[in-house]
mmCIF file of N, CA, C and O in Angstrom:
data_model
loop_
_atom_site.group_PDB
_atom_site.id
_atom_site.type_symbol
_atom_site.label_atom_id
_atom_site.label_comp_id
_atom_site.label_asym_id
_atom_site.label_seq_id
_atom_site.Cartn_x
_atom_site.Cartn_y
_atom_site.Cartn_z
ATOM 1 N N MET A 88 0.929 51.192 -24.569
ATOM 2 C CA MET A 88 -0.163 50.255 -24.415
ATOM 3 C C MET A 88 -0.424 50.099 -22.923
ATOM 4 O O MET A 88 0.493 49.898 -22.137
ATOM 5 N N SER A 89 -1.692 50.202 -22.546
ATOM 6 C CA SER A 89 -2.028 50.033 -21.142
ATOM 7 C C SER A 89 -2.475 48.604 -20.886
ATOM 8 O O SER A 89 -2.955 47.908 -21.778
ATOM 9 N N ASP A 90 -2.301 48.178 -19.669
ATOM 10 C CA ASP A 90 -2.736 46.845 -19.261
ATOM 11 C C ASP A 90 -4.107 46.949 -18.622
ATOM 12 O O ASP A 90 -4.499 47.996 -18.105
ATOM 13 N N ALA A 91 -4.831 45.838 -18.641
ATOM 14 C CA ALA A 91 -6.138 45.767 -17.994
ATOM 15 C C ALA A 91 -6.225 44.449 -17.256
ATOM 16 O O ALA A 91 -5.703 43.429 -17.710
ATOM 17 N N ASN A 92 -6.859 44.464 -16.133
ATOM 18 C CA ASN A 92 -7.123 43.238 -15.391
ATOM 19 C C ASN A 92 -8.556 42.811 -15.676
ATOM 20 O O ASN A 92 -9.477 43.620 -15.591
ATOM 21 N N VAL A 93 -8.703 41.556 -16.052
ATOM 22 C CA VAL A 93 -10.021 41.002 -16.340
ATOM 23 C C VAL A 93 -10.202 39.782 -15.462
ATOM 24 O O VAL A 93 -9.366 38.883 -15.458
ATOM 25 N N ARG A 94 -11.306 39.766 -14.740
ATOM 26 C CA ARG A 94 -11.574 38.629 -13.859
ATOM 27 C C ARG A 94 -12.478 37.637 -14.581
ATOM 28 O O ARG A 94 -13.591 37.975 -14.952
ATOM 29 N N ILE A 95 -11.952 36.431 -14.801
ATOM 30 C CA ILE A 95 -12.732 35.355 -15.406
ATOM 31 C C ILE A 95 -12.462 34.088 -14.607
ATOM 32 O O ILE A 95 -11.457 34.008 -13.882
ATOM 33 N N PRO A 96 -13.329 33.101 -14.719
ATOM 34 C CA PRO A 96 -13.080 31.844 -14.006
ATOM 35 C C PRO A 96 -11.731 31.238 -14.409
ATOM 36 O O PRO A 96 -11.305 31.353 -15.569
ATOM 37 N N GLU A 97 -11.077 30.612 -13.479
ATOM 38 C CA GLU A 97 -9.769 29.994 -13.713
ATOM 39 C C GLU A 97 -9.810 29.010 -14.876
ATOM 40 O O GLU A 97 -8.886 28.956 -15.702
ATOM 41 N N GLU A 98 -10.909 28.253 -14.982
ATOM 42 C CA GLU A 98 -11.037 27.271 -16.063
ATOM 43 C C GLU A 98 -11.039 27.970 -17.429
ATOM 44 O O GLU A 98 -10.443 27.482 -18.384
ATOM 45 N N ALA A 99 -11.704 29.119 -17.512
ATOM 46 C CA ALA A 99 -11.739 29.868 -18.769
ATOM 47 C C ALA A 99 -10.352 30.400 -19.104
ATOM 48 O O ALA A 99 -9.912 30.339 -20.256
ATOM 49 N N LYS A 100 -9.646 30.909 -18.097
ATOM 50 C CA LYS A 100 -8.289 31.420 -18.329
ATOM 51 C C LYS A 100 -7.378 30.298 -18.801
ATOM 52 O O LYS A 100 -6.613 30.460 -19.758
ATOM 53 N N ASP A 101 -7.472 29.137 -18.156
ATOM 54 C CA ASP A 101 -6.629 28.008 -18.540
ATOM 55 C C ASP A 101 -6.932 27.556 -19.964
ATOM 56 O O ASP A 101 -6.019 27.243 -20.738
ATOM 57 N N ARG A 102 -8.201 27.530 -20.317
ATOM 58 C CA ARG A 102 -8.581 27.126 -21.673
ATOM 59 C C ARG A 102 -8.034 28.117 -22.701
ATOM 60 O O ARG A 102 -7.460 27.728 -23.720
ATOM 61 N N LEU A 103 -8.214 29.411 -22.443
ATOM 62 C CA LEU A 103 -7.697 30.427 -23.361
ATOM 63 C C LEU A 103 -6.181 30.359 -23.467
ATOM 64 O O LEU A 103 -5.617 30.509 -24.562
ATOM 65 N N ALA A 104 -5.518 30.133 -22.358
ATOM 66 C CA ALA A 104 -4.052 30.032 -22.369
ATOM 67 C C ALA A 104 -3.608 28.830 -23.191
ATOM 68 O O ALA A 104 -2.622 28.911 -23.939
ATOM 69 N N ALA A 105 -4.332 27.701 -23.084
ATOM 70 C CA ALA A 105 -3.985 26.510 -23.857
ATOM 71 C C ALA A 105 -4.194 26.754 -25.351
ATOM 72 O O ALA A 105 -3.368 26.350 -26.181
ATOM 73 N N ILE A 106 -5.287 27.420 -25.701
ATOM 74 C CA ILE A 106 -5.542 27.745 -27.104
ATOM 75 C C ILE A 106 -4.448 28.669 -27.630
ATOM 76 O O ILE A 106 -3.921 28.471 -28.732
ATOM 77 N N ALA A 107 -4.105 29.674 -26.843
ATOM 78 C CA ALA A 107 -3.053 30.615 -27.242
ATOM 79 C C ALA A 107 -1.727 29.884 -27.441
ATOM 80 O O ALA A 107 -1.037 30.096 -28.451
ATOM 81 N N ALA A 108 -1.374 29.034 -26.492
ATOM 82 C CA ALA A 108 -0.107 28.307 -26.582
ATOM 83 C C ALA A 108 -0.071 27.419 -27.817
ATOM 84 O O ALA A 108 0.963 27.317 -28.488
ATOM 85 N N ALA A 109 -1.200 26.793 -28.138
ATOM 86 C CA ALA A 109 -1.258 25.927 -29.322
ATOM 87 C C ALA A 109 -1.034 26.722 -30.607
ATOM 88 O O ALA A 109 -0.593 26.167 -31.611
ATOM 89 N N GLU A 110 -1.316 28.006 -30.565
ATOM 90 C CA GLU A 110 -1.093 28.867 -31.725
ATOM 91 C C GLU A 110 0.229 29.622 -31.628
ATOM 92 O O GLU A 110 0.518 30.510 -32.426
ATOM 93 N N GLY A 111 1.027 29.283 -30.610
ATOM 94 C CA GLY A 111 2.330 29.911 -30.454
ATOM 95 C C GLY A 111 2.262 31.331 -29.930
ATOM 96 O O GLY A 111 3.168 32.125 -30.180
ATOM 97 N N LEU A 112 1.199 31.656 -29.209
ATOM 98 C CA LEU A 112 1.014 33.003 -28.694
ATOM 99 C C LEU A 112 0.915 32.998 -27.173
ATOM 100 O O LEU A 112 0.518 31.999 -26.578
ATOM 101 N N SER A 113 1.255 34.124 -26.599
ATOM 102 C CA SER A 113 0.980 34.298 -25.174
ATOM 103 C C SER A 113 -0.520 34.570 -25.036
ATOM 104 O O SER A 113 -1.198 34.932 -26.013
ATOM 105 N N LEU A 114 -1.026 34.426 -23.840
ATOM 106 C CA LEU A 114 -2.432 34.722 -23.600
ATOM 107 C C LEU A 114 -2.719 36.187 -23.939
ATOM 108 O O LEU A 114 -3.728 36.503 -24.561
ATOM 109 N N ARG A 115 -1.814 37.057 -23.560
ATOM 110 C CA ARG A 115 -1.981 38.493 -23.845
ATOM 111 C C ARG A 115 -2.066 38.750 -25.346
ATOM 112 O O ARG A 115 -2.943 39.462 -25.827
ATOM 113 N N ALA A 116 -1.153 38.154 -26.121
ATOM 114 C CA ALA A 116 -1.154 38.342 -27.570
ATOM 115 C C ALA A 116 -2.398 37.730 -28.199
ATOM 116 O O ALA A 116 -2.990 38.301 -29.121
ATOM 117 N N TYR A 117 -2.817 36.576 -27.697
ATOM 118 C CA TYR A 117 -4.006 35.919 -28.231
ATOM 119 C C TYR A 117 -5.248 36.783 -28.001
ATOM 120 O O TYR A 117 -6.051 36.974 -28.911
ATOM 121 N N LEU A 118 -5.405 37.313 -26.806
ATOM 122 C CA LEU A 118 -6.569 38.148 -26.505
ATOM 123 C C LEU A 118 -6.550 39.438 -27.320
ATOM 124 O O LEU A 118 -7.596 39.901 -27.782
ATOM 125 N N ALA A 119 -5.370 40.004 -27.528
ATOM 126 C CA ALA A 119 -5.272 41.211 -28.351
ATOM 127 C C ALA A 119 -5.685 40.905 -29.785
ATOM 128 O O ALA A 119 -6.437 41.673 -30.405
ATOM 129 N N ARG A 120 -5.221 39.777 -30.320
ATOM 130 C CA ARG A 120 -5.597 39.387 -31.678
ATOM 131 C C ARG A 120 -7.093 39.107 -31.766
ATOM 132 O O ARG A 120 -7.761 39.522 -32.722
ATOM 133 N N LEU A 121 -7.630 38.449 -30.765
ATOM 134 C CA LEU A 121 -9.059 38.160 -30.726
ATOM 135 C C LEU A 121 -9.880 39.449 -30.738
ATOM 136 O O LEU A 121 -10.853 39.581 -31.484
ATOM 137 N N ALA A 122 -9.462 40.415 -29.944
ATOM 138 C CA ALA A 122 -10.168 41.698 -29.877
ATOM 139 C C ALA A 122 -10.131 42.429 -31.217
ATOM 140 O O ALA A 122 -11.078 43.130 -31.570
ATOM 141 N N GLU A 123 -9.051 42.244 -31.967
ATOM 142 C CA GLU A 123 -8.938 42.905 -33.268
ATOM 143 C C GLU A 123 -9.799 42.242 -34.336
ATOM 144 O O GLU A 123 -10.175 42.883 -35.309
ATOM 145 N N THR A 124 -10.114 40.964 -34.158
ATOM 146 C CA THR A 124 -10.819 40.227 -35.209
ATOM 147 C C THR A 124 -12.319 40.110 -34.971
ATOM 148 O O THR A 124 -13.055 39.879 -35.931
ATOM 149 N N LEU A 125 -12.776 40.246 -33.750
ATOM 150 C CA LEU A 125 -14.209 40.144 -33.478
ATOM 151 C C LEU A 125 -14.912 41.440 -33.848
ATOM 152 O O LEU A 125 -14.333 42.525 -33.747
ATOM 153 N N LEU A 126 -16.153 41.324 -34.268
ATOM 154 C CA LEU A 126 -16.940 42.492 -34.641
ATOM 155 C C LEU A 126 -17.880 42.890 -33.514
ATOM 156 O O LEU A 126 -18.427 42.036 -32.824
ATOM 157 N N THR A 127 -18.078 44.181 -33.376
ATOM 158 C CA THR A 127 -19.072 44.673 -32.423
ATOM 159 C C THR A 127 -20.453 44.454 -33.046
ATOM 160 O O THR A 127 -20.577 44.258 -34.257
ATOM 161 N N PRO A 128 -21.514 44.503 -32.242
ATOM 162 C CA PRO A 128 -22.852 44.390 -32.825
ATOM 163 C C PRO A 128 -23.108 45.435 -33.917
ATOM 164 O O PRO A 128 -23.705 45.124 -34.951
ATOM 165 N N GLY A 129 -22.626 46.640 -33.718
ATOM 166 C CA GLY A 129 -22.794 47.677 -34.735
ATOM 167 C C GLY A 129 -22.060 47.345 -36.021
ATOM 168 O O GLY A 129 -22.569 47.574 -37.126
ATOM 169 N N GLU A 130 -20.842 46.811 -35.900
ATOM 170 C CA GLU A 130 -20.076 46.429 -37.081
ATOM 171 C C GLU A 130 -20.751 45.279 -37.827
ATOM 172 O O GLU A 130 -20.783 45.268 -39.066
ATOM 173 N N ARG A 131 -21.296 44.308 -37.064
ATOM 174 C CA ARG A 131 -22.018 43.199 -37.707
ATOM 175 C C ARG A 131 -23.245 43.712 -38.453
ATOM 176 O O ARG A 131 -23.523 43.292 -39.576
ATOM 177 N N ALA A 132 -23.977 44.620 -37.837
ATOM 178 C CA ALA A 132 -25.175 45.184 -38.479
ATOM 179 C C ALA A 132 -24.797 45.938 -39.747
ATOM 180 O O ALA A 132 -25.484 45.832 -40.774
ATOM 181 N N GLU A 133 -23.699 46.683 -39.699
ATOM 182 C CA GLU A 133 -23.237 47.431 -40.874
ATOM 183 C C GLU A 133 -22.866 46.486 -42.011
ATOM 184 O O GLU A 133 -23.235 46.706 -43.168
ATOM 185 N N ARG A 134 -22.161 45.409 -41.691
ATOM 186 C CA ARG A 134 -21.784 44.439 -42.722
ATOM 187 C C ARG A 134 -23.014 43.753 -43.304
ATOM 188 O O ARG A 134 -23.088 43.499 -44.507
ATOM 189 N N ALA A 135 -23.975 43.432 -42.434
ATOM 190 C CA ALA A 135 -25.202 42.791 -42.921
ATOM 191 C C ALA A 135 -25.941 43.724 -43.872
ATOM 192 O O ALA A 135 -26.453 43.282 -44.911
ATOM 193 N N GLU A 136 -26.000 44.986 -43.544
ATOM 194 C CA GLU A 136 -26.676 45.958 -44.412
ATOM 195 C C GLU A 136 -25.957 46.074 -45.750
ATOM 196 O O GLU A 136 -26.593 46.130 -46.813
ATOM 197 N N ARG A 137 -24.638 46.096 -45.725
ATOM 198 C CA ARG A 137 -23.875 46.150 -46.983
ATOM 199 C C ARG A 137 -24.119 44.893 -47.817
ATOM 200 O O ARG A 137 -24.230 44.956 -49.044
ATOM 201 N N ALA A 138 -24.213 43.740 -47.146
ATOM 202 C CA ALA A 138 -24.474 42.486 -47.864
ATOM 203 C C ALA A 138 -25.866 42.507 -48.487
ATOM 204 O O ALA A 138 -26.042 42.068 -49.635
ATOM 205 N N ARG A 139 -26.860 43.019 -47.743
ATOM 206 C CA ARG A 139 -28.212 43.128 -48.299
ATOM 207 C C ARG A 139 -28.224 44.051 -49.517
ATOM 208 O O ARG A 139 -28.863 43.756 -50.527
ATOM 209 N N ALA A 140 -27.522 45.169 -49.426
ATOM 210 C CA ALA A 140 -27.465 46.111 -50.545
ATOM 211 C C ALA A 140 -26.791 45.475 -51.754
ATOM 212 O O ALA A 140 -27.245 45.639 -52.894
ATOM 213 N N ALA A 141 -25.710 44.736 -51.533
ATOM 214 C CA ALA A 141 -25.010 44.071 -52.634
ATOM 215 C C ALA A 141 -25.900 43.010 -53.263
ATOM 216 O O ALA A 141 -25.957 42.881 -54.495
ATOM 217 N N LEU A 142 -26.611 42.250 -52.434
ATOM 218 C CA LEU A 142 -27.518 41.221 -52.942
ATOM 219 C C LEU A 142 -28.590 41.853 -53.830
ATOM 220 O O LEU A 142 -28.875 41.359 -54.927
ATOM 221 N N LYS A 143 -29.149 42.955 -53.369
ATOM 222 C CA LYS A 143 -30.182 43.636 -54.153
ATOM 223 C C LYS A 143 -29.608 44.156 -55.460
ATOM 224 O O LYS A 143 -30.217 44.016 -56.532
ATOM 225 N N GLU A 144 -28.411 44.748 -55.398
ATOM 226 C CA GLU A 144 -27.782 45.294 -56.607
ATOM 227 C C GLU A 144 -27.460 44.195 -57.612
ATOM 228 O O GLU A 144 -27.676 44.340 -58.811
ATOM 229 N N TRP A 145 -26.921 43.083 -57.129
ATOM 230 C CA TRP A 145 -26.478 42.012 -58.023
ATOM 231 C C TRP A 145 -27.634 41.194 -58.583
ATOM 232 O O TRP A 145 -27.580 40.750 -59.716
ATOM 233 N N THR A 146 -28.666 40.958 -57.745
ATOM 234 C CA THR A 146 -29.713 40.021 -58.147
ATOM 235 C C THR A 146 -31.101 40.631 -58.203
ATOM 236 O O THR A 146 -32.019 39.994 -58.708
ATOM 237 N N GLY A 147 -31.255 41.808 -57.619
ATOM 238 C CA GLY A 147 -32.580 42.396 -57.535
ATOM 239 C C GLY A 147 -33.393 41.850 -56.381
ATOM 240 O O GLY A 147 -34.528 42.266 -56.156
ATOM 241 N N TYR A 148 -32.834 40.909 -55.639
ATOM 242 C CA TYR A 148 -33.540 40.281 -54.527
ATOM 243 C C TYR A 148 -33.421 41.149 -53.287
ATOM 244 O O TYR A 148 -32.329 41.486 -52.860
ATOM 245 N N ALA A 149 -34.557 41.508 -52.729
ATOM 246 C CA ALA A 149 -34.589 42.332 -51.517
ATOM 247 C C ALA A 149 -35.663 41.776 -50.586
ATOM 248 O O ALA A 149 -36.821 42.204 -50.629
ATOM 249 N N PRO A 150 -35.300 40.775 -49.760
ATOM 250 C CA PRO A 150 -36.306 40.166 -48.897
ATOM 251 C C PRO A 150 -36.850 41.153 -47.864
ATOM 252 O O PRO A 150 -36.134 42.037 -47.397
ATOM 253 N N THR A 151 -38.109 40.962 -47.527
ATOM 254 C CA THR A 151 -38.710 41.765 -46.467
ATOM 255 C C THR A 151 -38.188 41.275 -45.126
ATOM 256 O O THR A 151 -37.587 40.190 -45.029
ATOM 257 N N ALA A 152 -38.444 42.046 -44.077
ATOM 258 C CA ALA A 152 -38.023 41.621 -42.730
ATOM 259 C C ALA A 152 -38.675 40.293 -42.365
ATOM 260 O O ALA A 152 -38.041 39.430 -41.743
ATOM 261 N N GLU A 153 -39.926 40.105 -42.754
ATOM 262 C CA GLU A 153 -40.619 38.839 -42.459
ATOM 263 C C GLU A 153 -39.969 37.674 -43.194
ATOM 264 O O GLU A 153 -39.764 36.598 -42.622
ATOM 265 N N GLN A 154 -39.608 37.886 -44.451
ATOM 266 C CA GLN A 154 -38.927 36.840 -45.209
ATOM 267 C C GLN A 154 -37.574 36.510 -44.587
ATOM 268 O O GLN A 154 -37.180 35.342 -44.531
ATOM 269 N N GLU A 155 -36.848 37.531 -44.141
ATOM 270 C CA GLU A 155 -35.564 37.293 -43.483
ATOM 271 C C GLU A 155 -35.754 36.448 -42.233
ATOM 272 O O GLU A 155 -34.984 35.521 -41.979
ATOM 273 N N ARG A 156 -36.768 36.766 -41.413
ATOM 274 C CA ARG A 156 -37.040 35.979 -40.199
ATOM 275 C C ARG A 156 -37.363 34.537 -40.551
ATOM 276 O O ARG A 156 -36.878 33.606 -39.917
ATOM 277 N N ASP A 157 -38.191 34.354 -41.586
ATOM 278 C CA ASP A 157 -38.542 32.993 -42.011
ATOM 279 C C ASP A 157 -37.308 32.229 -42.468
ATOM 280 O O ASP A 157 -37.126 31.054 -42.132
ATOM 281 N N LEU A 158 -36.469 32.887 -43.262
ATOM 282 C CA LEU A 158 -35.249 32.244 -43.741
ATOM 283 C C LEU A 158 -34.281 31.938 -42.594
ATOM 284 O O LEU A 158 -33.643 30.885 -42.571
ATOM 285 N N ASP A 159 -34.172 32.858 -41.637
ATOM 286 C CA ASP A 159 -33.325 32.612 -40.464
ATOM 287 C C ASP A 159 -33.833 31.407 -39.687
ATOM 288 O O ASP A 159 -33.053 30.568 -39.224
ATOM 289 N N GLY A 160 -35.160 31.324 -39.524
ATOM 290 C CA GLY A 160 -35.753 30.186 -38.823
ATOM 291 C C GLY A 160 -35.484 28.883 -39.539
ATOM 292 O O GLY A 160 -35.181 27.859 -38.910
ATOM 293 N N GLU A 161 -35.588 28.908 -40.861
ATOM 294 C CA GLU A 161 -35.308 27.703 -41.647
ATOM 295 C C GLU A 161 -33.843 27.305 -41.524
ATOM 296 O O GLU A 161 -33.513 26.120 -41.383
ATOM 297 N N LEU A 162 -32.946 28.279 -41.566
ATOM 298 C CA LEU A 162 -31.528 27.981 -41.395
ATOM 299 C C LEU A 162 -31.258 27.399 -40.016
ATOM 300 O O LEU A 162 -30.530 26.405 -39.881
ATOM 301 N N ASP A 163 -31.845 27.983 -38.983
ATOM 302 C CA ASP A 163 -31.680 27.450 -37.625
ATOM 303 C C ASP A 163 -32.183 26.011 -37.536
ATOM 304 O O ASP A 163 -31.546 25.158 -36.924
ATOM 305 N N ARG A 164 -33.349 25.742 -38.155
ATOM 306 C CA ARG A 164 -33.915 24.395 -38.135
ATOM 307 C C ARG A 164 -32.977 23.416 -38.813
ATOM 308 O O ARG A 164 -32.688 22.326 -38.292
ATOM 309 N N ARG A 165 -32.435 23.789 -39.965
ATOM 310 C CA ARG A 165 -31.551 22.892 -40.693
ATOM 311 C C ARG A 165 -30.221 22.676 -39.967
ATOM 312 O O ARG A 165 -29.664 21.577 -39.984
ATOM 313 N N MET A 166 -29.718 23.739 -39.336
ATOM 314 C CA MET A 166 -28.465 23.598 -38.565
ATOM 315 C C MET A 166 -28.680 22.658 -37.379
ATOM 316 O O MET A 166 -27.809 21.834 -37.076
ATOM 317 N N ALA A 167 -29.811 22.805 -36.696
ATOM 318 C CA ALA A 167 -30.116 21.915 -35.566
ATOM 319 C C ALA A 167 -30.260 20.477 -36.051
ATOM 320 O O ALA A 167 -29.778 19.541 -35.399
ATOM 321 N N GLN A 168 -30.902 20.300 -37.192
ATOM 322 C CA GLN A 168 -31.072 18.960 -37.754
ATOM 323 C C GLN A 168 -29.716 18.355 -38.108
ATOM 324 O O GLN A 168 -29.442 17.198 -37.817
ATOM 325 N N ALA A 169 -28.840 19.149 -38.692
ATOM 326 C CA ALA A 169 -27.511 18.670 -39.066
ATOM 327 C C ALA A 169 -26.678 18.323 -37.839
ATOM 328 O O ALA A 169 -25.854 17.407 -37.877
ATOM 329 N N ALA A 170 -26.919 19.047 -36.740
ATOM 330 C CA ALA A 170 -26.170 18.799 -35.509
ATOM 331 C C ALA A 170 -26.776 17.652 -34.713
ATOM 332 O O ALA A 170 -26.262 17.283 -33.660
ATOM 333 N N GLY A 171 -27.890 17.102 -35.209
ATOM 334 C CA GLY A 171 -28.504 15.963 -34.539
ATOM 335 C C GLY A 171 -29.330 16.323 -33.343
ATOM 336 O O GLY A 171 -29.500 15.515 -32.430
ATOM 337 N N ARG A 172 -29.837 17.528 -33.295
ATOM 338 C CA ARG A 172 -30.645 17.921 -32.145
ATOM 339 C C ARG A 172 -32.108 17.683 -32.410
ATOM 340 O O ARG A 172 -32.679 17.786 -33.380
#
């Protein structure tokens, strides 16, 4: 395993170290676990496409791109409303 140096603000490093410690991990182990669990944009797009295909197969529902945008906007509006914004 090779090491890498990453330059981030001290406050960010301290916050990550505190989160790692609270989970019983070193900062190095926490960042490695984080890297394994986060998805790349390509992986997210692939999962979204699989979800759309499953939705269509299970229900016959296949929203258009415009419908998806409208639904995303409605979800954003409701999330903002729930957050009190």
